[in-house]
Each structure stands twice: as C-alpha cells, then as structure tokens.
CSV table of N, CA and C in Angstrom, one decimal:
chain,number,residue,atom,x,y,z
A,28,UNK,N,23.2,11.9,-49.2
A,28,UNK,CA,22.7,13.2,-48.9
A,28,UNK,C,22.0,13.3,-47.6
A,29,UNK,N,21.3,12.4,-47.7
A,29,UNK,CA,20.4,12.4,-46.1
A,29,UNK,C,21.7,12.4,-44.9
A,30,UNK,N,22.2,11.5,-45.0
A,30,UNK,CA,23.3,11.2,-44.1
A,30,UNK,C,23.8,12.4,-43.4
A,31,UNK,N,24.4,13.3,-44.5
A,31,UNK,CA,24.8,14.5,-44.3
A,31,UNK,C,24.3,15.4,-43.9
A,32,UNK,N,22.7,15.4,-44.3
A,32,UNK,CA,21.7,16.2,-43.5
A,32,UNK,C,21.7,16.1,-41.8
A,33,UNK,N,22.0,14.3,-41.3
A,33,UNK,CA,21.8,14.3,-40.1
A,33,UNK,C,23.4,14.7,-38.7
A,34,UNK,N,24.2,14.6,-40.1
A,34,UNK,CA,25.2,15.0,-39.5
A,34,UNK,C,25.6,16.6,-39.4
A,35,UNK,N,24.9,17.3,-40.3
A,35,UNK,CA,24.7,18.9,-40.1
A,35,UNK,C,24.1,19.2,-38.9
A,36,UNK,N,23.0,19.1,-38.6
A,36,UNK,CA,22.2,19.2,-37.6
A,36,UNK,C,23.4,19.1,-36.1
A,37,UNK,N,24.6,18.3,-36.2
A,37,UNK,CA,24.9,18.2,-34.9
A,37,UNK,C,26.6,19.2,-34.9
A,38,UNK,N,27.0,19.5,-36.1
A,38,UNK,CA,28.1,20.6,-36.3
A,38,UNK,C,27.5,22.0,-36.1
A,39,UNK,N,28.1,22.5,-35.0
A,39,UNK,CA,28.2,23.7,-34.3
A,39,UNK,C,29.3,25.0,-35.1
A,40,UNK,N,30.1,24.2,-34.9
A,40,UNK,CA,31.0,25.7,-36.0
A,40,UNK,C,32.2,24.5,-36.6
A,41,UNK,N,32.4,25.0,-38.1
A,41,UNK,CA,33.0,24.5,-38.8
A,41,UNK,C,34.1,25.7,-39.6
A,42,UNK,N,35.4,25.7,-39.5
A,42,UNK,CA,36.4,26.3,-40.2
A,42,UNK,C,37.3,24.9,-40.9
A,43,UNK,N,38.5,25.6,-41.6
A,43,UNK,CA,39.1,24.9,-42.0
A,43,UNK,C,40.2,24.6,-41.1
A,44,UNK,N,40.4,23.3,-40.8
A,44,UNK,CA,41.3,22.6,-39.5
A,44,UNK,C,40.5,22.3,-38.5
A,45,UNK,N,39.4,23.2,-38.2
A,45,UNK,CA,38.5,23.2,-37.4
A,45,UNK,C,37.0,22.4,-37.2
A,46,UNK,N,36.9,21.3,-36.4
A,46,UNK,CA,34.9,21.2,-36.4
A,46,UNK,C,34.7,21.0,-34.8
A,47,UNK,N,33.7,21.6,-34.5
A,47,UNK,CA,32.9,21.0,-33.3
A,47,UNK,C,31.6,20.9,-33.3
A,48,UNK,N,31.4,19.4,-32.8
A,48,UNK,CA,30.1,18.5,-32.9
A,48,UNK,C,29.6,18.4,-31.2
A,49,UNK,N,28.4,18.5,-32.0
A,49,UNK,CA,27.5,18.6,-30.0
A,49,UNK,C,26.6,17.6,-30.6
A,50,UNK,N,26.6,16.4,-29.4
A,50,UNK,CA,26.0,15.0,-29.7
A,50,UNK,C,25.2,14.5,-28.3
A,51,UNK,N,24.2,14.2,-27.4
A,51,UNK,CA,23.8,14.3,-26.4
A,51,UNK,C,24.4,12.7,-26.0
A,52,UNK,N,24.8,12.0,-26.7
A,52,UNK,CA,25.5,11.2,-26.8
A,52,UNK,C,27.0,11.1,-26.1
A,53,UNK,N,27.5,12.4,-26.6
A,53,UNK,CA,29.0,12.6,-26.2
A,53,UNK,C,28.6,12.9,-24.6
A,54,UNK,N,27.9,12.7,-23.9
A,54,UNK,CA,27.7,13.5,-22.3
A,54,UNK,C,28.0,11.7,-21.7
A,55,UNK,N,27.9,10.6,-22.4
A,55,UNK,CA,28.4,9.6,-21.7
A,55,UNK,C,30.1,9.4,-21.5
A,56,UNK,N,30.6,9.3,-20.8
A,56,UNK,CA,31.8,9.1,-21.0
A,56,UNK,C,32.6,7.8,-21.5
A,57,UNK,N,31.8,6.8,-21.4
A,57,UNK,CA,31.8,4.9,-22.2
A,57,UNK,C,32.6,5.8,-23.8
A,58,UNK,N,31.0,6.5,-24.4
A,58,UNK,CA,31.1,6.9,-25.8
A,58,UNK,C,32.2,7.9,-26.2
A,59,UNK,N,32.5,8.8,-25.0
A,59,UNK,CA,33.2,10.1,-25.3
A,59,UNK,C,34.5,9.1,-25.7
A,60,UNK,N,35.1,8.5,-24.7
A,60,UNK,CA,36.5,7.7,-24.4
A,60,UNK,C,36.7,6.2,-25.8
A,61,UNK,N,35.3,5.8,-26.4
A,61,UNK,CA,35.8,5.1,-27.7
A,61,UNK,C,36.0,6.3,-28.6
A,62,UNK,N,35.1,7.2,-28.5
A,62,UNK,CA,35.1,8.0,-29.9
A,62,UNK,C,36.9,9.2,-29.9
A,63,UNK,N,37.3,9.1,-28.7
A,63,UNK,CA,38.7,9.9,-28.6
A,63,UNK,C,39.8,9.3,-29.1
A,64,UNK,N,39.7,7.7,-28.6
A,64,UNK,CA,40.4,6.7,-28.9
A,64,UNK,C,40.4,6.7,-30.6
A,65,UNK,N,39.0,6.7,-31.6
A,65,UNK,CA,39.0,6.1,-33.0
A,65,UNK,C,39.1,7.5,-33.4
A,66,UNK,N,38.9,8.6,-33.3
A,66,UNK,CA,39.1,9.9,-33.9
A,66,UNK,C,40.7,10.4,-34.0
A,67,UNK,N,41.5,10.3,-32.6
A,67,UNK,CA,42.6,10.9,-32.7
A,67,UNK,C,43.8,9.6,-33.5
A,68,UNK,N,43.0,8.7,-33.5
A,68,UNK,CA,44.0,7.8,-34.4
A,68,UNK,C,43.6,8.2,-36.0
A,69,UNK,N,42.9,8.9,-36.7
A,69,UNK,CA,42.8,9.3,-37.7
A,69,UNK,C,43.8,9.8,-38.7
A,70,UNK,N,45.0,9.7,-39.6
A,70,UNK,CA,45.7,10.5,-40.0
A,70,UNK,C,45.0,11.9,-40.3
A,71,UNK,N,45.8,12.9,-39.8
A,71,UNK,CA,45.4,14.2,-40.0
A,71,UNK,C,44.8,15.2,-38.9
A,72,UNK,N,44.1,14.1,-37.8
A,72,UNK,CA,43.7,14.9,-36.7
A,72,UNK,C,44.7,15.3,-35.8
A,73,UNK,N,45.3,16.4,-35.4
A,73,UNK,CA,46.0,16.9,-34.5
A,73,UNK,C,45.5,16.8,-33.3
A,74,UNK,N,43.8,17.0,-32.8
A,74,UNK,CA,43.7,16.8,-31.3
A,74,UNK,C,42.2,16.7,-31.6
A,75,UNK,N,41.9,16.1,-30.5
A,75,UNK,CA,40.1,15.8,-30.0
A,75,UNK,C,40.2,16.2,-28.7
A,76,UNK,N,39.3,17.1,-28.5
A,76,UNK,CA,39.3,17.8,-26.9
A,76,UNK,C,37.4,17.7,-26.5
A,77,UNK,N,37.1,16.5,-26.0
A,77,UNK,CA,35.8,16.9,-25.4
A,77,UNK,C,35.2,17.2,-24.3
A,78,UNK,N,33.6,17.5,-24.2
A,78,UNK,CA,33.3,17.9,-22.7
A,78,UNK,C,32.3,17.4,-22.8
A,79,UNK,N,32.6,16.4,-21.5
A,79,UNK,CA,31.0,15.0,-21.3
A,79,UNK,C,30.5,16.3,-20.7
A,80,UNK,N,30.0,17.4,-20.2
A,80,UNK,CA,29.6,17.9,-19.7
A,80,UNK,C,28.4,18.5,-20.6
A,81,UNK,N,29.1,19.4,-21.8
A,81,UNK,CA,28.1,19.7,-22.6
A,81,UNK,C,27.4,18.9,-24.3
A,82,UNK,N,28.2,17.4,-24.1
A,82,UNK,CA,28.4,16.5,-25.1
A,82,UNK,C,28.7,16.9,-26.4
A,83,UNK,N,29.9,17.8,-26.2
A,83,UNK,CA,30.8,18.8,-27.4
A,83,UNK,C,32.0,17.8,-27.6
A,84,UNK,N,32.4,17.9,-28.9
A,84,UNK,CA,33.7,17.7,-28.9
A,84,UNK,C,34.5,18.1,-30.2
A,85,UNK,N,35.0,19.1,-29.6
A,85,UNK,CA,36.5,20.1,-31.0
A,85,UNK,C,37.3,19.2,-31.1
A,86,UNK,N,37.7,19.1,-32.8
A,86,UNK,CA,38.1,18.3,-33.5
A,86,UNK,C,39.4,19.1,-34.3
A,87,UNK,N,40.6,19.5,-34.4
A,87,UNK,CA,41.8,20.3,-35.0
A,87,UNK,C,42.0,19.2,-35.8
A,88,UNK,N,42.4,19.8,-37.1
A,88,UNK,CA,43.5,18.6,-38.1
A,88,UNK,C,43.5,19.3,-39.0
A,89,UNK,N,44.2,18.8,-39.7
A,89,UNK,CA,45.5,19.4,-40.9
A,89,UNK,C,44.7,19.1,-41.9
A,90,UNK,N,43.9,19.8,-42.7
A,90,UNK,CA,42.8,19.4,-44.0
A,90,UNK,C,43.7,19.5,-45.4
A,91,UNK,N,45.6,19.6,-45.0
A,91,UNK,CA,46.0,18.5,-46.1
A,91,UNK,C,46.4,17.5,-46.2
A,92,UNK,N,46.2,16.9,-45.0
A,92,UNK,CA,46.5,15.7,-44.7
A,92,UNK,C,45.1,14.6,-44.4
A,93,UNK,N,43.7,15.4,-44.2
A,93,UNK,CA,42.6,14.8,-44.1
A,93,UNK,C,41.4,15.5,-45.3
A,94,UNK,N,41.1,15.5,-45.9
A,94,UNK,CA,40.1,16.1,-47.0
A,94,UNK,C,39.1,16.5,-46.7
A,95,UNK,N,38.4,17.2,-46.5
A,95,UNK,CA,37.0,17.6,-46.4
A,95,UNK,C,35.7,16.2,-46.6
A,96,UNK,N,36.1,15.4,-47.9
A,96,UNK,CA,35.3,14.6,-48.2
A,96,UNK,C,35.3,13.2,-47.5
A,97,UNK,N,36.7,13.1,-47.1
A,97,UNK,CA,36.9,12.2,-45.8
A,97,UNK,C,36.1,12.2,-44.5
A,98,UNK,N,36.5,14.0,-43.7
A,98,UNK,CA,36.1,14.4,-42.7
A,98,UNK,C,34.3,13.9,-42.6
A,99,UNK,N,33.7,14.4,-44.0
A,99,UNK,CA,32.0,14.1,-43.9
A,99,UNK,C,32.3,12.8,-43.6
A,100,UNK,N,32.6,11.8,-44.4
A,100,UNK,CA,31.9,10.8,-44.6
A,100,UNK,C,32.1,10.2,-43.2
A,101,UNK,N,33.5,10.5,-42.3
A,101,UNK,CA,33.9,9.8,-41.1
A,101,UNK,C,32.8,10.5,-39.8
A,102,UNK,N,32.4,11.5,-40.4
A,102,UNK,CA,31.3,12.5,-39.5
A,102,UNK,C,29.7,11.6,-39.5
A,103,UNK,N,29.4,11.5,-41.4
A,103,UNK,CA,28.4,10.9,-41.2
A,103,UNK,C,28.5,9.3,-40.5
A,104,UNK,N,29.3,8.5,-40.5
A,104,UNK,CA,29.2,7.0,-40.0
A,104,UNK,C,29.1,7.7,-38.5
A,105,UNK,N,29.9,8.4,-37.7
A,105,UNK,CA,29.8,8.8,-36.8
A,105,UNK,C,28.5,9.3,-35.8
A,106,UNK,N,27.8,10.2,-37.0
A,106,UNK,CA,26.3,10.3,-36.3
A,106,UNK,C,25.5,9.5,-36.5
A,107,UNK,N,25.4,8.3,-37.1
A,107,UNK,CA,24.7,7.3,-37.0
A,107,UNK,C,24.9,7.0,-36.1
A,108,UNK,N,26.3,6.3,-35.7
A,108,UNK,CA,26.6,5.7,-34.2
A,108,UNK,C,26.2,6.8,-33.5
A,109,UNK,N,26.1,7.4,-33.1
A,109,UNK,CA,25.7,8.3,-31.7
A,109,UNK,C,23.9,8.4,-31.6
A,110,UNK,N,23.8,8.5,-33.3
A,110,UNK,CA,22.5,8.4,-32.9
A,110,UNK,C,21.4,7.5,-32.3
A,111,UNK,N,21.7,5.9,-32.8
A,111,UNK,CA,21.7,4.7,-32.2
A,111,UNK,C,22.0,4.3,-31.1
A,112,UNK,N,23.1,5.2,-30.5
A,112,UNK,CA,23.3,5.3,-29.1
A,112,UNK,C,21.9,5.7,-28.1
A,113,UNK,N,22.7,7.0,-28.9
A,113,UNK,CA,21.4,7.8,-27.9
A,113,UNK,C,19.7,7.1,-28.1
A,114,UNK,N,19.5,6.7,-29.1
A,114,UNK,CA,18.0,6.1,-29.0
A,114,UNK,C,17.9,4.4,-28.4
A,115,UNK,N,19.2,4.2,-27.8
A,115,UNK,CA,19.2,2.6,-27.2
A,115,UNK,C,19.0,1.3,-28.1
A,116,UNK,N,19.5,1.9,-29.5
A,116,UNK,CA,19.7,1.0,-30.6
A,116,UNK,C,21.3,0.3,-30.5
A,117,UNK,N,21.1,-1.1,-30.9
A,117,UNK,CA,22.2,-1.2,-31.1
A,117,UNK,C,23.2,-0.7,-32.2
A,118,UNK,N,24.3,-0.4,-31.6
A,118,UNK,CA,25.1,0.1,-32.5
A,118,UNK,C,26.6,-0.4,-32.4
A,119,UNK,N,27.0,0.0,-33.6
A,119,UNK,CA,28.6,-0.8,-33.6
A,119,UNK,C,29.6,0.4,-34.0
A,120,UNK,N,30.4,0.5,-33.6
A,120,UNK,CA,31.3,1.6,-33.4
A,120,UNK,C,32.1,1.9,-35.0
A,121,UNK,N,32.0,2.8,-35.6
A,121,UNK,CA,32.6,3.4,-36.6
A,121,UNK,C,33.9,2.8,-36.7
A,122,UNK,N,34.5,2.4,-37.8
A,122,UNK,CA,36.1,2.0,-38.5
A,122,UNK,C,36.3,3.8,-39.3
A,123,UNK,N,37.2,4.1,-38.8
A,123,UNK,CA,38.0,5.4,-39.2
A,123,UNK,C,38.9,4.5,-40.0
C-alpha cells in the first residue's frame, strides 16, 4: 500500500492505455535511456515517449494485453528506483 502511495505522488494523468509519470529523476538522460530500453520491452506497451527536459515520460499500452495490476506493481518497483536515484542511493534497475 505504501508503495503505491509513493508511486501516486509521481502519476500526473492516468486513462486507460494511458499514464504519465513526472520523476526529477527522468531529467537525467543515463536514467531516461535504461528506463526506455526496460519499459518499451514490456509486453503491452505500445510506446514510451520522454522529456529529460521536464523529467516526464507518457507511457501508451494495450491494458489487454498489460493489466492494471501489473502496470502498479512495475510503476511501484519503478519509483523506488528513481527515487534512490534521485537521493544518490544505490539503486539497481527494475526487472519488467
């Protein structure tokens, strides 16, 4: 539950097919370029489009081919890594 709490805080707008996550994290490009690489290999994600600029990145997929309960849980391992990031913790890169 917590998990989820810390991963709310960083989802900006969420539809169905649709999420975009703002991460101050995503403004490195190291991070943006693994997390494009392990996200668009996901079955079900159609595209990752981000911007190191405003550390955003829209996320499209087929939610019958990816489940909602997937999407969290690959969201929450996700903001742990970024968050570790960003506070100069070591971190180890999410398995999608």
């Amino acid at each position: 539950m917590l998990n989820s709490l810390r991963l709310l805080k960083y989802v900006t707008s969420f539809s169905d097919g649709r999420v975009r996550i703002r991460h101050p994290a995503l403004r490195r490009e190291a991070v943006a370029a693994t997390a494009r690489e392990k996200l668009a290999a996901i079955d079900g994600v159609l595209s990752v489009d981000f911007n190191t600029l405003s550390g955003s990145v829209l996320i499209l997929y087929d939610s019958a081919r990816l489940p909602k309960e997937r999407l969290v849980a690959v969201g929450e391992a996700w903001a742990d890594y970024l968050d570790a990031v960003q506070a100069g913790r070591p971190a180890h890169v999410p398995d999608c």
